[in-house]
Amino acid sequence: MKTFLNTLIILVPLCLFTWVAWTYLDVDGINTITWEAEDNSPFVHGLRPAGRVGAVQITEDGDAYYSIDGDPVYLSVTPPGNYETVDIRTWVRTENQPVIEFGATVDAVAGQVDLRPLVNKTLDALNWIQTRRDSLVLYQRHADYGEISDVLQDPPPLSSIATYHYTLPEENSVPRAWTGNGSVRQTQVSLRGFHEFVTVTNGRGFSIDAMYMDMNRNPGEDPVAIRVFQGNELVAEVHAEDDGVVNDTNAALDRRTLHLDVVGLRAGLVKVELNADNDVYWRELSTTLPMLTYSKNVFVGDEVGYLDDPRSVTLWTDAQHITLFTRHAEGVQTVILGDQQVEIAVPHEQYSVENQHVGVTRLTIPKGDLLVVTDGRIAFSQEAFFNPYPVQLSDRINLNKLGVDTILATYPQTTQDGPWTVGQATFWLPPLEKEGGDADQGLNDGSYRFVLSLPNIAERGATVDVHKIEMTFTRSPRSVGDIWQRLVEKLLRKNT
Amino acid sequence: MKTSVAKTLTYTSLLSWMVFVILELLVPTMVTRVFNPHWFLLLFLIGVIGWYNQLVRK
């Protein structure tokens, strides 16, 4: 008996050691870690910040959960080794938050987050005809298309199709009428800082002339550049150095013009970036293409140092939700959107307005000096306005109001586990940024920073309950030979 | 003479605790993802008490 007990006492740690080594080596290349609310996990370091995450609560079934009422919420995760992908399943519950997305930080400084759909209650609630091909889903109000490929080959008008985490191929969606002759000359507005617009060509080259002023209101250099992209390819660019004034003198030395000839294009959309910081005011802009719309945001600058008096600015937008903001007392004014009046009463306060009209609406800004943030596109003349993109399915969308009949969405199938909706998202790990790690110490010391995005949750007073997160890390399997080779490599590296 | 169970438990658990804690320090989460090595400290204490009782009885 004594011998048996002695042997058992020695065998237990040996078995545990084998188990630890086997788990660490992870021969099959699949490692699943699970975190539940209230757990202390060596890998998942809880939801932050504490101000947006309530105290732990327990359901009638005994499930622990955290209630979230702010956006975004971060989740720091130390991976259990070097892996290539992670498949994340999240158990959530919400009554009134339509969109829940899971993101991974790619570049924290640039604010670049790779967001993926997790739970979309708008899509879940649709009783339209659904056609699924893996994660890509086609929703139709009427049975107009048999297959997803039919929509891609012959898409409906862009105003009646919405997309969600999916980019519609532009070849079949850009009407030829947009690519005719004409030009845009934009002289009635001063735009401040970085701006981005799209135009469209039938393949012919075009030129851009931009007159700008460096107002030197903040310290530092103010270089300027115009970059032209087609697809993701940079096709043309022009730079200009700072005017030599690096102090905040408020001195505008001169009016400068950047000229850029763009050639070698193919038919389709062209994206143009006006790169500059907020000291630079774009006073005039002209292109030799007929269409020009800005992406979502424009910063209508003041005219101090350029004109004697502020001037009225008219823009055209198809946005449904618009946020207005001014920094100066001179920017206090009454803005007119269609036939709605919006009182900008106090500087440094955001004013949100929902457009009661569908389609292109006129927005009049009597005194300029206003940051305009929209969920649509913006032009400074009705003739130049075009929207080459389908409707974006956002958390505030009203499909009936917009007349949307077709939706193409990348949306992995959700499942139900009791009261919990289980959404899933997969990330390719190498491009993701790790924080808190020491490169010399290897990957184990760094953590990925994931994000739970709950758009406008605080505004609508909604909550999202999070019960459990399961992460399955995968890489290619390892043979005993692979493990031996890696071990030798590590030992050699340490000795050199 | 055969080694007593308490003595084996004392030595084995102390040695195991040291090995697993060193492993955990060298490669964080390597051990704690499977189990908490401090259980061996508890076993060590139990072993020490058992061993002490044996010595007192002799």
mmCIF file of N, CA and C in Angstrom, chain A residues 20 57 59 77 119 207 254 285 391 450 476:
data_model
loop_
_atom_site.group_PDB
_atom_site.id
_atom_site.type_symbol
_atom_site.label_atom_id
_atom_site.label_comp_id
_atom_site.label_asym_id
_atom_site.label_seq_id
_atom_site.Cartn_x
_atom_site.Cartn_y
_atom_site.Cartn_z
ATOM 1 N N VAL A 20 1.246 19.775 -19.184
ATOM 2 C CA VAL A 20 1.677 21.169 -19.404
ATOM 3 C C VAL A 20 2.480 21.276 -20.702
ATOM 4 N N GLN A 57 -23.384 40.746 -13.001
ATOM 5 C CA GLN A 57 -24.742 40.360 -12.605
ATOM 6 C C GLN A 57 -24.950 38.893 -12.973
ATOM 7 N N THR A 59 -27.842 35.926 -14.204
ATOM 8 C CA THR A 59 -29.199 35.676 -14.716
ATOM 9 C C THR A 59 -29.884 34.624 -13.828
ATOM 10 N N VAL A 77 -6.091 40.888 -24.910
ATOM 11 C CA VAL A 77 -5.966 39.427 -24.939
ATOM 12 C C VAL A 77 -4.515 39.031 -25.203
ATOM 13 N N VAL A 119 -23.265 40.986 -34.213
ATOM 14 C CA VAL A 119 -24.723 40.800 -34.174
ATOM 15 C C VAL A 119 -25.355 42.029 -34.792
ATOM 16 N N SER A 207 -6.990 67.088 -64.842
ATOM 17 C CA SER A 207 -6.070 67.892 -64.028
ATOM 18 C C SER A 207 -6.805 68.496 -62.837
ATOM 19 N N ASP A 254 1.121 84.126 -48.461
ATOM 20 C CA ASP A 254 0.699 84.224 -49.859
ATOM 21 C C ASP A 254 -0.363 83.169 -50.184
ATOM 22 N N LEU A 285 -10.798 75.264 -55.832
ATOM 23 C CA LEU A 285 -10.449 73.948 -56.357
ATOM 24 C C LEU A 285 -11.139 73.771 -57.699
ATOM 25 N N VAL A 391 -26.116 52.295 -50.448
ATOM 26 C CA VAL A 391 -26.450 52.749 -49.098
ATOM 27 C C VAL A 391 -25.669 51.899 -48.093
ATOM 28 N N PHE A 450 -8.560 44.075 -28.623
ATOM 29 C CA PHE A 450 -9.815 43.943 -29.352
ATOM 30 C C PHE A 450 -10.807 45.008 -28.876
ATOM 31 N N SER A 476 -0.861 26.131 -38.445
ATOM 32 C CA SER A 476 -0.697 24.802 -39.041
ATOM 33 C C SER A 476 -0.149 23.825 -37.986
#
